[in-house]
Coordinates of C-alpha atoms in Angstrom, one line a residue:
M271 CA -27.8 -20.7 12.0
A272 CA -25.7 -17.5 12.3
T273 CA -26.1 -15.0 9.5
L274 CA -23.4 -12.8 8.0
D275 CA -25.1 -9.7 9.4
K276 CA -24.9 -11.1 13.0
I277 CA -21.2 -11.9 12.5
E278 CA -20.4 -8.5 11.1
N279 CA -22.3 -6.7 13.8
R280 CA -20.5 -8.6 16.6
E281 CA -17.2 -7.5 18.1
Y282 CA -14.6 -10.0 19.2
I283 CA -13.2 -9.3 22.6
P284 CA -10.5 -11.7 23.8
K285 CA -11.2 -13.3 27.2
E286 CA -7.5 -13.7 28.0
W287 CA -4.3 -12.2 26.6
E288 CA -0.7 -13.5 26.7
T289 CA 2.7 -11.9 25.9
V290 CA 5.1 -14.2 24.0
S291 CA 8.6 -14.2 22.6
C292 CA 9.4 -15.1 19.0
P293 CA 7.6 -18.4 18.0
V294 CA 10.6 -19.3 15.8
C295 CA 13.8 -18.6 17.7
N296 CA 12.4 -17.7 21.1
S297 CA 14.2 -14.4 21.1
S298 CA 12.8 -11.6 23.2
K299 CA 14.6 -8.9 21.1
N300 CA 12.0 -7.2 19.0
K301 CA 10.6 -3.9 17.8
I302 CA 7.0 -2.9 16.9
Y303 CA 6.4 -3.6 13.2
E304 CA 2.7 -2.5 12.9
R305 CA -0.5 -2.1 14.9
F306 CA -3.7 -3.5 13.4
G307 CA -7.3 -4.3 14.3
N308 CA -10.5 -2.4 14.1
N309 CA -9.3 -0.3 17.1
W310 CA -5.6 -0.9 16.4
Q311 CA -5.7 -3.2 19.5
Y312 CA -3.3 -5.8 18.1
T313 CA 0.5 -5.4 17.7
H314 CA 2.9 -7.1 15.3
R315 CA 6.5 -7.3 16.5
L316 CA 9.6 -8.0 14.3
C317 CA 12.0 -10.4 15.8
L318 CA 15.4 -8.8 15.5
D319 CA 17.2 -12.1 15.3
C320 CA 15.3 -14.3 12.8
K321 CA 13.2 -11.6 11.2
M322 CA 9.8 -13.3 11.8
V323 CA 6.9 -11.0 12.5
Y324 CA 4.5 -12.2 15.3
C325 CA 1.6 -11.0 17.3
S326 CA 2.2 -10.1 21.0
P327 CA 0.4 -9.6 23.2
R328 CA -2.2 -11.8 21.6
P329 CA -5.5 -13.5 22.6
K330 CA -4.9 -16.8 24.4
Y331 CA -5.2 -19.8 22.0
D332 CA -8.2 -21.5 23.6
E333 CA -11.6 -22.9 22.7
D334 CA -13.1 -19.4 22.7
F335 CA -10.5 -18.2 20.2
L336 CA -11.0 -21.2 18.0
Y337 CA -14.7 -20.9 17.9
N338 CA -14.6 -17.2 17.1
A339 CA -11.9 -17.7 14.5
Y340 CA -13.4 -20.7 12.6
E341 CA -16.6 -22.4 13.7
F342 CA -18.7 -19.2 14.1
Y343 CA -17.7 -18.0 10.7
A344 CA -18.3 -21.4 9.1
D345 CA -22.0 -21.0 9.9
D346 CA -22.4 -18.6 7.0
H347 CA -20.0 -20.2 4.5
S348 CA -22.1 -20.2 1.3
I349 CA -20.2 -23.2 -0.3
L350 CA -21.7 -25.5 2.4
N351 CA -25.1 -25.0 0.7
L352 CA -24.0 -26.4 -2.8
D353 CA -25.4 -29.7 -4.1
E354 CA -23.1 -32.3 -5.7
N355 CA -23.2 -30.8 -9.2
E356 CA -22.8 -27.3 -8.0
Y357 CA -19.9 -28.2 -5.9
E358 CA -18.1 -30.0 -8.7
S359 CA -18.5 -27.0 -10.9
H360 CA -17.2 -24.8 -8.1
A361 CA -14.2 -27.0 -7.4
L362 CA -13.2 -27.1 -11.1
R363 CA -13.3 -23.3 -11.3
A364 CA -11.7 -22.6 -7.9
T365 CA -8.5 -24.7 -8.5
P366 CA -6.5 -23.1 -11.3
G367 CA -2.9 -24.2 -11.2
I368 CA -3.3 -27.0 -8.7
E369 CA -2.7 -29.8 -11.2
K370 CA 0.6 -28.1 -12.3
E371 CA 1.5 -27.5 -8.7
I372 CA 0.9 -31.1 -7.7
T373 CA 2.9 -32.3 -10.7
E374 CA 5.8 -30.1 -9.7
Y375 CA 6.1 -31.3 -6.1
F376 CA 5.0 -34.8 -6.9
K377 CA 8.5 -35.5 -8.2
F378 CA 10.0 -34.9 -4.7
D379 CA 7.6 -37.4 -3.1
K380 CA 9.5 -40.7 -3.1
D381 CA 6.5 -42.8 -2.0
K382 CA 3.6 -41.1 -3.8
K383 CA 0.9 -43.0 -2.0
S384 CA -0.8 -41.0 0.8
F385 CA -1.7 -37.3 1.0
I386 CA -3.3 -35.2 3.7
D387 CA -4.4 -31.6 3.5
I388 CA -4.2 -29.8 6.8
G389 CA -6.9 -27.2 7.1
C390 CA -8.8 -28.6 4.1
A391 CA -11.7 -26.2 4.5
T392 CA -14.3 -27.1 1.8
G393 CA -12.1 -29.6 0.0
E394 CA -11.1 -27.9 -3.2
Y395 CA -7.5 -29.1 -3.0
L396 CA -8.5 -32.6 -2.1
F397 CA -10.8 -32.6 -5.1
R398 CA -7.6 -32.4 -7.3
A399 CA -5.2 -34.4 -5.1
K400 CA -7.4 -37.6 -5.2
D401 CA -6.4 -37.9 -8.9
Y402 CA -2.7 -38.3 -8.0
Y403 CA -2.6 -40.2 -4.7
Q404 CA -3.9 -43.7 -3.8
M405 CA -5.1 -42.5 -0.3
V406 CA -6.3 -38.9 0.4
F407 CA -7.3 -37.4 3.7
G408 CA -8.2 -34.1 5.2
L409 CA -8.0 -32.4 8.5
E410 CA -10.3 -29.5 9.4
V411 CA -11.0 -27.7 12.7
S412 CA -14.5 -26.8 11.6
S413 CA -16.8 -29.7 12.1
K414 CA -19.3 -28.3 9.6
M415 CA -16.7 -28.1 6.9
A416 CA -15.3 -31.5 7.7
E417 CA -18.7 -33.1 7.4
F418 CA -19.3 -31.3 4.1
V419 CA -16.1 -32.7 2.6
R420 CA -16.9 -36.2 3.8
N421 CA -20.3 -36.0 2.1
K422 CA -19.2 -34.4 -1.2
L423 CA -15.9 -36.3 -1.8
N424 CA -16.3 -39.5 0.2
I425 CA -12.9 -38.7 1.9
E426 CA -12.0 -39.2 5.5
V427 CA -11.6 -35.9 7.2
F428 CA -10.2 -35.7 10.8
T429 CA -11.4 -33.0 13.2
D430 CA -8.6 -33.7 15.8
K431 CA -6.0 -31.2 16.5
F432 CA -3.0 -31.8 14.1
E433 CA -0.7 -32.5 17.0
D434 CA -3.1 -35.1 18.4
L435 CA -3.3 -37.3 15.2
S436 CA -2.3 -40.9 15.8
E437 CA 1.4 -41.6 15.1
N438 CA 0.2 -44.8 13.3
L439 CA -1.0 -42.6 10.4
K440 CA 1.7 -42.1 7.8
F441 CA 1.6 -39.8 4.8
S442 CA 4.1 -39.4 1.9
C443 CA 2.9 -35.8 1.4
I444 CA 1.5 -33.4 4.0
H445 CA 0.1 -30.2 2.6
M446 CA -0.5 -27.0 4.6
S447 CA -1.9 -24.0 2.8
H448 CA -2.1 -20.9 4.9
V449 CA -2.7 -22.7 8.1
I450 CA 0.5 -22.9 10.1
E451 CA 0.5 -19.1 10.7
H452 CA -2.8 -19.6 12.6
I453 CA -1.2 -21.7 15.4
P454 CA 0.8 -20.4 18.4
D455 CA 3.9 -22.7 18.1
P456 CA 5.0 -23.8 14.7
H457 CA 7.6 -26.1 16.3
V458 CA 4.9 -28.3 17.6
W459 CA 3.4 -28.9 14.2
L460 CA 6.8 -29.5 12.5
K461 CA 7.7 -32.0 15.2
K462 CA 4.4 -33.8 14.6
T463 CA 5.0 -33.6 10.8
K464 CA 8.3 -35.6 11.2
Q465 CA 6.4 -38.3 13.1
L466 CA 3.7 -38.6 10.4
L467 CA 5.8 -38.5 7.2
T468 CA 6.9 -41.7 5.5
R469 CA 10.7 -42.0 4.8
G470 CA 11.5 -39.6 2.0
G471 CA 8.1 -38.0 2.3
I472 CA 7.6 -34.2 1.8
L473 CA 5.9 -31.3 3.5
V474 CA 4.4 -28.6 1.3
I475 CA 3.8 -25.3 3.2
K476 CA 2.2 -22.2 1.7
V477 CA 2.1 -19.0 3.7
P478 CA 1.7 -15.2 3.3
N479 CA 4.8 -13.1 2.7
I480 CA 4.9 -10.2 5.2
F481 CA 7.9 -8.7 3.4
S482 CA 6.4 -8.6 -0.2
P483 CA 6.5 -5.1 -1.7
D484 CA 2.7 -4.9 -1.6
R485 CA 2.6 -5.8 2.1
R486 CA 5.4 -3.4 3.0
F487 CA 3.7 -0.6 1.2
K488 CA 0.4 -1.2 3.1
V489 CA 2.3 -1.2 6.4
F490 CA 4.0 2.1 5.4
L491 CA 0.7 3.7 4.6
K492 CA -0.8 2.5 7.9
R493 CA 2.1 3.9 9.9
L494 CA 1.5 7.3 8.3
R495 CA -2.3 6.9 9.0
L496 CA -2.9 7.2 5.3
R497 CA -4.5 3.8 5.1
K498 CA -7.4 3.0 7.5
G499 CA -7.4 -0.4 9.2
D500 CA -9.7 -2.7 7.3
W501 CA -10.1 -5.2 10.2
A502 CA -13.8 -6.2 10.8
P503 CA -14.8 -5.9 14.5
W504 CA -15.7 -9.7 14.6
R505 CA -12.3 -10.9 13.4
T506 CA -9.7 -12.5 15.6
P507 CA -6.0 -11.8 14.9
D508 CA -6.1 -15.2 13.2
H509 CA -2.5 -15.0 12.0
L510 CA -0.5 -15.4 15.3
F511 CA 2.6 -14.8 13.3
E512 CA 3.3 -13.4 9.9
P513 CA 5.8 -15.5 7.9
S514 CA 8.9 -14.2 6.2
I515 CA 11.5 -15.9 4.1
P516 CA 14.3 -15.5 6.6
G517 CA 12.1 -16.5 9.4
F518 CA 11.0 -19.7 7.8
R519 CA 14.5 -20.6 6.7
K520 CA 15.5 -20.4 10.4
L521 CA 12.4 -22.4 11.4
F522 CA 13.3 -25.3 9.1
E523 CA 16.9 -25.2 10.2
L524 CA 15.9 -25.4 13.9
T525 CA 13.4 -28.2 13.3
G526 CA 15.6 -30.4 11.0
F527 CA 14.1 -29.9 7.5
E528 CA 15.9 -29.3 4.2
I529 CA 14.4 -27.0 1.7
L530 CA 13.8 -28.6 -1.7
L531 CA 11.8 -25.8 -3.3
E532 CA 11.2 -22.1 -2.3
H533 CA 9.4 -19.5 -4.3
T534 CA 6.7 -16.9 -4.0
Y535 CA 3.3 -16.9 -5.9
S536 CA 0.1 -15.1 -6.3
R537 CA -3.3 -16.5 -5.2
N538 CA -4.5 -16.7 -8.8
N539 CA -1.4 -18.5 -10.0
L540 CA -0.1 -21.2 -7.6
Y541 CA 2.4 -22.5 -10.2
A542 CA 4.2 -19.1 -10.8
N543 CA 6.4 -20.5 -13.6
S544 CA 4.7 -19.6 -16.8
G545 CA 7.0 -17.0 -18.4
F546 CA 10.2 -15.1 -18.0
W547 CA 8.9 -12.2 -15.9
E548 CA 6.8 -14.5 -13.7
R549 CA 9.9 -16.7 -13.1
L550 CA 12.0 -13.6 -12.4
Y551 CA 9.5 -12.1 -9.9
H552 CA 8.5 -15.2 -8.1
R553 CA 11.3 -17.8 -8.5
K554 CA 14.4 -15.6 -8.5
L555 CA 13.5 -12.4 -6.7
K556 CA 10.8 -14.0 -4.6
L557 CA 8.7 -10.8 -4.2
G558 CA 5.2 -12.2 -4.3
N559 CA 2.5 -11.9 -1.6
N560 CA 2.8 -15.7 -0.7
I561 CA 5.6 -18.1 -0.2
K562 CA 5.7 -21.8 -1.1
Y563 CA 8.0 -24.4 0.4
V564 CA 8.6 -28.1 -0.3
V565 CA 10.8 -29.5 2.5
R566 CA 12.0 -32.9 3.6
V567 CA 13.3 -34.2 6.9
V568 CA 17.1 -34.1 7.1
T569 CA 18.5 -37.6 7.3

């Protein structure tokens, strides 16, 4: 088994690179937004048309990239060593706000029967979702994490690529939390989502917000070289694009989804609706570090 020391002392060097246009609107009009990486070797570009930020040139999305991004790191994931009681205690502590969040988007789900969490990791969200849905599933690229969730929650977890899931599977809610920005072409996933959703079903997407004040300030400091890059040498540029509100609105328009709910949130408060200032910051001004969408296929 790999150790964290081995991971941290190892440098990721891409085997192949590729130059791409905007993954949302396919525009080639862009400008450099920031450079990042332990040696500033990666470049984020701002699409001048739809305002999405994306990595180009980038490592080719192949088995080598996937292993370095997910499976190798999973070898040292401490949660995988928890027993049944320890895991339940961890899941209860690690899921603040999930019940309120599920209750909020549950009202948009017309069927309310089947749920799948794409990129379920060690299953904390599934731990809560199983109290609301008759059938609950997960999908996880790491075989180690998938097996862990199967054993701890007795839930079926697929290890297929999302785009390869059988079209015979149908879900009334598909949940993606901080995963779609890790894939090269979001159009492929949203096309697949339309095939897998039941009529009236919903897609819940949560992504980082590249244009939050906090993120903008960090980029500003890096441009002035007043902030050092904090990218560990072993890390891949795991976000192949960095989501923005205008970029995702354009993505949903192009792929045939209507937005039912859009707001920002913080990692320690998924619900982001507890008081006046919180509602103003996250629900009205939408300035938080993360964005949440509930969308449905346009009919």
